PDB file of C-alpha atoms in Angstrom:
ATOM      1  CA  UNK T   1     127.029 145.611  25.300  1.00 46.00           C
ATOM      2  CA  UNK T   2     130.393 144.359  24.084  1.00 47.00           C
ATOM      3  CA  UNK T   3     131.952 143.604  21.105  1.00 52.00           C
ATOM      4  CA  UNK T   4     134.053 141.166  19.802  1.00 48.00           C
ATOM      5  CA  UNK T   5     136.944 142.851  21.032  1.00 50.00           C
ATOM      6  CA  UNK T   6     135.818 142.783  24.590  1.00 54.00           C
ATOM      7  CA  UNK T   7     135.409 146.618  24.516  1.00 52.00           C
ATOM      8  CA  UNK T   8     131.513 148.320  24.437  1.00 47.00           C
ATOM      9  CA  UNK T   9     129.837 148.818  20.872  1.00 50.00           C
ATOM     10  CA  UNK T  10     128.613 152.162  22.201  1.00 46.00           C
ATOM     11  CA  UNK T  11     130.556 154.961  22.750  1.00 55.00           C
ATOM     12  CA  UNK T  12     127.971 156.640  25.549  1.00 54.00           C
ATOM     13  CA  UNK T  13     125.676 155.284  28.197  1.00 52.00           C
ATOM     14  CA  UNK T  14     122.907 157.150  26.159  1.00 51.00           C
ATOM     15  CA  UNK T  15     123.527 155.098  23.116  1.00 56.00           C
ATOM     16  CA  UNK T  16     123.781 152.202  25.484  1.00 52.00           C
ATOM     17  CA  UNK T  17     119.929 153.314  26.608  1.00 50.00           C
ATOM     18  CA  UNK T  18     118.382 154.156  23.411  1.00 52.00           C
ATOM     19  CA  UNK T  19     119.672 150.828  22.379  1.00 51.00           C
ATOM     20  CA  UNK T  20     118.155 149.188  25.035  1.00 50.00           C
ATOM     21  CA  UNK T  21     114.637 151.029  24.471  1.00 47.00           C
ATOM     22  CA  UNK T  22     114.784 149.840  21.050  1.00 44.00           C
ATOM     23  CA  UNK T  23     115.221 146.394  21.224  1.00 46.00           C
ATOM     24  CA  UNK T  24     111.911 146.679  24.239  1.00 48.00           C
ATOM     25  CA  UNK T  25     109.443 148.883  21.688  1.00 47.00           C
ATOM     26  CA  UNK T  26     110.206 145.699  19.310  1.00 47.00           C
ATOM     27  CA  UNK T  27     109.488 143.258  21.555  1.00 44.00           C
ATOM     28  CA  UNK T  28     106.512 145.168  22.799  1.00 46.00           C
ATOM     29  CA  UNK T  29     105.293 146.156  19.258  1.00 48.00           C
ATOM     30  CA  UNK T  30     105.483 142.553  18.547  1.00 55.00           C
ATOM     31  CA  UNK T  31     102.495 141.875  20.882  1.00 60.00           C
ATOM     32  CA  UNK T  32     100.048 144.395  20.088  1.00 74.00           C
ATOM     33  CA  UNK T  33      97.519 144.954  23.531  1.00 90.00           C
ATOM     34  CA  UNK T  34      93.906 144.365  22.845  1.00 93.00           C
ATOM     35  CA  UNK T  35      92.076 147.516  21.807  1.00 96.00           C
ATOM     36  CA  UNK T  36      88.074 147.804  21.339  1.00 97.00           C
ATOM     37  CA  UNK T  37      87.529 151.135  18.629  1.00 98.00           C
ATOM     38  CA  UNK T  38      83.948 151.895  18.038  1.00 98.00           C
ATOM     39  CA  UNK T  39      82.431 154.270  15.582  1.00 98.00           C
ATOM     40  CA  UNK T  40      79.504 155.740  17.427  1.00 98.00           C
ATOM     41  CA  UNK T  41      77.002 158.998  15.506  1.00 98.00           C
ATOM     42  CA  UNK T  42      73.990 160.399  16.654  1.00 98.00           C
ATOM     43  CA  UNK T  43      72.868 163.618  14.621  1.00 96.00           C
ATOM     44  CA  UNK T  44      75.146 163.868  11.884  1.00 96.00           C
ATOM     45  CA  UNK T  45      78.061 163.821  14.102  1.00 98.00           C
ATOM     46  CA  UNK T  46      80.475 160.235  14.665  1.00 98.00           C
ATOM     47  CA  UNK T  47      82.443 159.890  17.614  1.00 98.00           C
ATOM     48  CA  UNK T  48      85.585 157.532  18.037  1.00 98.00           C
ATOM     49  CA  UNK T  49      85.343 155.558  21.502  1.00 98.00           C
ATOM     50  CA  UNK T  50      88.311 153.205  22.396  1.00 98.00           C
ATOM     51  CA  UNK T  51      88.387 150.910  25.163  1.00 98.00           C
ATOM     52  CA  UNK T  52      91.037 149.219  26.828  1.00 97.00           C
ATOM     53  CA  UNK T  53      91.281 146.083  28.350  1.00 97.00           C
ATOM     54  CA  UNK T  54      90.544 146.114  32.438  1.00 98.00           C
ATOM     55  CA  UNK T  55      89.919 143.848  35.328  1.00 97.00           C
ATOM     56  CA  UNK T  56      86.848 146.097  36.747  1.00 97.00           C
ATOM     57  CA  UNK T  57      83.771 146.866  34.762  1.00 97.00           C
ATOM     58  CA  UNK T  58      82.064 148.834  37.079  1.00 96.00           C
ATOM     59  CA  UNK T  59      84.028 152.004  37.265  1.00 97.00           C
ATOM     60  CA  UNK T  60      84.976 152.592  34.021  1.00 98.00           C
ATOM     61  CA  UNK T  61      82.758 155.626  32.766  1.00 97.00           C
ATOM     62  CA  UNK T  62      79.914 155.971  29.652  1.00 98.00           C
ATOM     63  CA  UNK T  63      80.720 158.285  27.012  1.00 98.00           C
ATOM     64  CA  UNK T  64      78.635 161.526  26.528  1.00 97.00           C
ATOM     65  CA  UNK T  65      76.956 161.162  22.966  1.00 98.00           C
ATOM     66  CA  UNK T  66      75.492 164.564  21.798  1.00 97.00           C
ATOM     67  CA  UNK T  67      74.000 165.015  25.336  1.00 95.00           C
ATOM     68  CA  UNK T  68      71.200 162.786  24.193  1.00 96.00           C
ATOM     69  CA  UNK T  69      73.079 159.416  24.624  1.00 97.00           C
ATOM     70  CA  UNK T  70      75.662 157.581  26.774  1.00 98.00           C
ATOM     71  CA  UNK T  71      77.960 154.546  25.545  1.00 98.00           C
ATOM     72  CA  UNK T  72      80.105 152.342  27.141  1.00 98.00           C
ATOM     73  CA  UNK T  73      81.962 149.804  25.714  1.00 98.00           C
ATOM     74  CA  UNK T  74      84.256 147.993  28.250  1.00 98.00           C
ATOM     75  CA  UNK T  75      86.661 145.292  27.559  1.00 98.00           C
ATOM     76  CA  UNK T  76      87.213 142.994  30.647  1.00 97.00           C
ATOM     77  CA  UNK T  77      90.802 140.897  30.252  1.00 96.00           C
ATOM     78  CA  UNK T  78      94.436 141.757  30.100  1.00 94.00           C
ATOM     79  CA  UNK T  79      96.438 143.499  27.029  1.00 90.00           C
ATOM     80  CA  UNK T  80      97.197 140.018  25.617  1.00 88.00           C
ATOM     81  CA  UNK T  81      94.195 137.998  26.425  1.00 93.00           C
ATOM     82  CA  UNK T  82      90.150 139.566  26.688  1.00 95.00           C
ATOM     83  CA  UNK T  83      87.708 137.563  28.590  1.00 96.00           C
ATOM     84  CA  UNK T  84      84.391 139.388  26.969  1.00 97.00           C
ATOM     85  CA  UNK T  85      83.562 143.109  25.640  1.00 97.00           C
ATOM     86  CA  UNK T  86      80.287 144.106  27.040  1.00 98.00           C
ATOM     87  CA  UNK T  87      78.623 147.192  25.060  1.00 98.00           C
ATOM     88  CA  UNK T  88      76.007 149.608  26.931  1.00 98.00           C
ATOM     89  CA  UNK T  89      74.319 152.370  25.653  1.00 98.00           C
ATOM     90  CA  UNK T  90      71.851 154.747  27.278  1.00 98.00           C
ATOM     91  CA  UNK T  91      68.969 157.307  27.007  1.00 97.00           C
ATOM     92  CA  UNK T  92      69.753 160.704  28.462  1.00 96.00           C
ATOM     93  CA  UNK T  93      66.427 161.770  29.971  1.00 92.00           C
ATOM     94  CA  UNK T  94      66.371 164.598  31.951  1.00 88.00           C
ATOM     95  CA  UNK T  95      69.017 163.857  35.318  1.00 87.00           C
ATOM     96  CA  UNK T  96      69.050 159.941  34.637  1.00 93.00           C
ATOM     97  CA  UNK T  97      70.406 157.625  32.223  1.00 95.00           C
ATOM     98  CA  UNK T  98      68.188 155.732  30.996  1.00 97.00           C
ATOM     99  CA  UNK T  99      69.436 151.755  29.835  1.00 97.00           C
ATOM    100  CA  UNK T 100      67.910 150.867  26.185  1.00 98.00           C
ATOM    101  CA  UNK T 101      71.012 148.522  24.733  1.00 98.00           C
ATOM    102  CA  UNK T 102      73.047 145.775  26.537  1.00 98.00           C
ATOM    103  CA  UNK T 103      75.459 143.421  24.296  1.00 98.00           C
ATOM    104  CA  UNK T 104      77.679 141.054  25.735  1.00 98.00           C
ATOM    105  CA  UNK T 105      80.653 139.063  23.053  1.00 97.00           C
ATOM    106  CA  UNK T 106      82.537 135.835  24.074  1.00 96.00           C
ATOM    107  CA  UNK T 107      86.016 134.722  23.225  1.00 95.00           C
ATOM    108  CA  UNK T 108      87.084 133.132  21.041  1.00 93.00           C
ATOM    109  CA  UNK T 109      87.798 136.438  18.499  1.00 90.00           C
ATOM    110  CA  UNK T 110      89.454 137.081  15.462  1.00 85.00           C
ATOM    111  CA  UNK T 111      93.137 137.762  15.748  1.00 80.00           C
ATOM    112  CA  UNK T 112      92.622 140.151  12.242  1.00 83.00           C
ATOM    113  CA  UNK T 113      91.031 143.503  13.158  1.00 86.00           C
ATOM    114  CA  UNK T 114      87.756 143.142  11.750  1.00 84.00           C
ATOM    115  CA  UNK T 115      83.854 144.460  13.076  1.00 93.00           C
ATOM    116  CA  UNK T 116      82.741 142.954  16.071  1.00 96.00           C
ATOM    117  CA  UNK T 117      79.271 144.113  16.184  1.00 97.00           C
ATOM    118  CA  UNK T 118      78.690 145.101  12.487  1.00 96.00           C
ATOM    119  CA  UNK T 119      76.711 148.253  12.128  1.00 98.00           C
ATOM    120  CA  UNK T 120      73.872 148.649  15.139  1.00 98.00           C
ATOM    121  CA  UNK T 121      70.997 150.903  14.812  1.00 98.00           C
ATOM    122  CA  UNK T 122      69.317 152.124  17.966  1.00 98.00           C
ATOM    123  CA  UNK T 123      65.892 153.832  18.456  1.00 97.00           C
ATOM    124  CA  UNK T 124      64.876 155.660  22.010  1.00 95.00           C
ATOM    125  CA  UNK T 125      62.507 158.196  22.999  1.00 89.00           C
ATOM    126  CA  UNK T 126      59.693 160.077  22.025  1.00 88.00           C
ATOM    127  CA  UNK T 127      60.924 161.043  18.929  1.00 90.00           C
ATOM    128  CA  UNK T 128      62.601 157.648  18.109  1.00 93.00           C
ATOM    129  CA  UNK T 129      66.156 159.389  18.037  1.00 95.00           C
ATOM    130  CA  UNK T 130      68.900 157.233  16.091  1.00 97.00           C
ATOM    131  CA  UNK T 131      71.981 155.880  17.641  1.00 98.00           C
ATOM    132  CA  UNK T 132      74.747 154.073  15.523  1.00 98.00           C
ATOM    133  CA  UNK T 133      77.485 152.521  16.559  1.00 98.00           C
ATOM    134  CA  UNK T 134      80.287 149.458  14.388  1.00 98.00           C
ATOM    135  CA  UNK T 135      83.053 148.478  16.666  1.00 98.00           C
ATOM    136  CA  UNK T 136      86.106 146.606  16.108  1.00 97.00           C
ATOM    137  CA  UNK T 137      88.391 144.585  18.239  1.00 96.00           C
ATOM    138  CA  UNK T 138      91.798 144.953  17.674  1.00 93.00           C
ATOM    139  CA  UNK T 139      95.194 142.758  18.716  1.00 87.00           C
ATOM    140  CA  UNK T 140      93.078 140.151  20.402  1.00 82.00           C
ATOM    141  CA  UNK T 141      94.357 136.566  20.967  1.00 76.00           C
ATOM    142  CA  UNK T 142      91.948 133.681  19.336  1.00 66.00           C
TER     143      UNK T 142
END
């Protein structure tokens, strides 16, 4: 970068770099990417899931809940635009998973972080065991 005199501001090429790094983490802070969080608790204890935005569903992996549950949130889009968040969560019983919650949310979203979902209670198996999950979507475009 030069100066008015025609001579460079910085007196390094590492100054030169860290400049140049600074001006991109403002640009790219500028644009926050989309970001699902979701508060999930079974038995006392609450787990923080995050999902990021991703072109493929289908391989991105559930979440082990207290080894009685599986969740899987999944945001389909890019960083700066999401298409839908689909939300799965699942019985562990015995080898399988079984599928007891399915919840699919369309565009358009809130550009403010605020709860997608609100606060879901889920019931499953013999004993009726309690999942809860609230999750927010964050740095979406409306």
């Amino acid at each position: 970068m030069l100066g008015m005199t025609g001579r460079s501001r910085f007196t390094s090429p590492w100054q030169a770099l860290g400049a140049a790094w600074l001006a991109w983490a403002g640009v790219a802070s500028a644009t926050p990417a989309a970001q699902l969080q979701c508060q999930v608790t079974y038995a006392g204890t609450t787990h923080t899931v995050l999902a990021d935005p991703v072109q493929d569903p289908y391989p991105v992996p559930s979440v082990d809940i207290g080894g009685r549950f599986r969740f899987k949130p999944i945001v389909v889009g890019t960083a700066q635009r999401v298409d839908r968040v689909l939300i799965y969560a699942y019985l562990v019983d015995g080898a399988q998973a079984l599928p007891i919650h399915q919840a699919k949310f369309l565009p358009p979203f809130s550009a403010s972080p605020q709860s997608l979902t609100g606060q879901q209670h889920l019931y499953a198996g013999p004993l009726e065991r309690e999942l809860m999950y609230s999750c927010t979507l964050q740095g979406a475009t409306p």
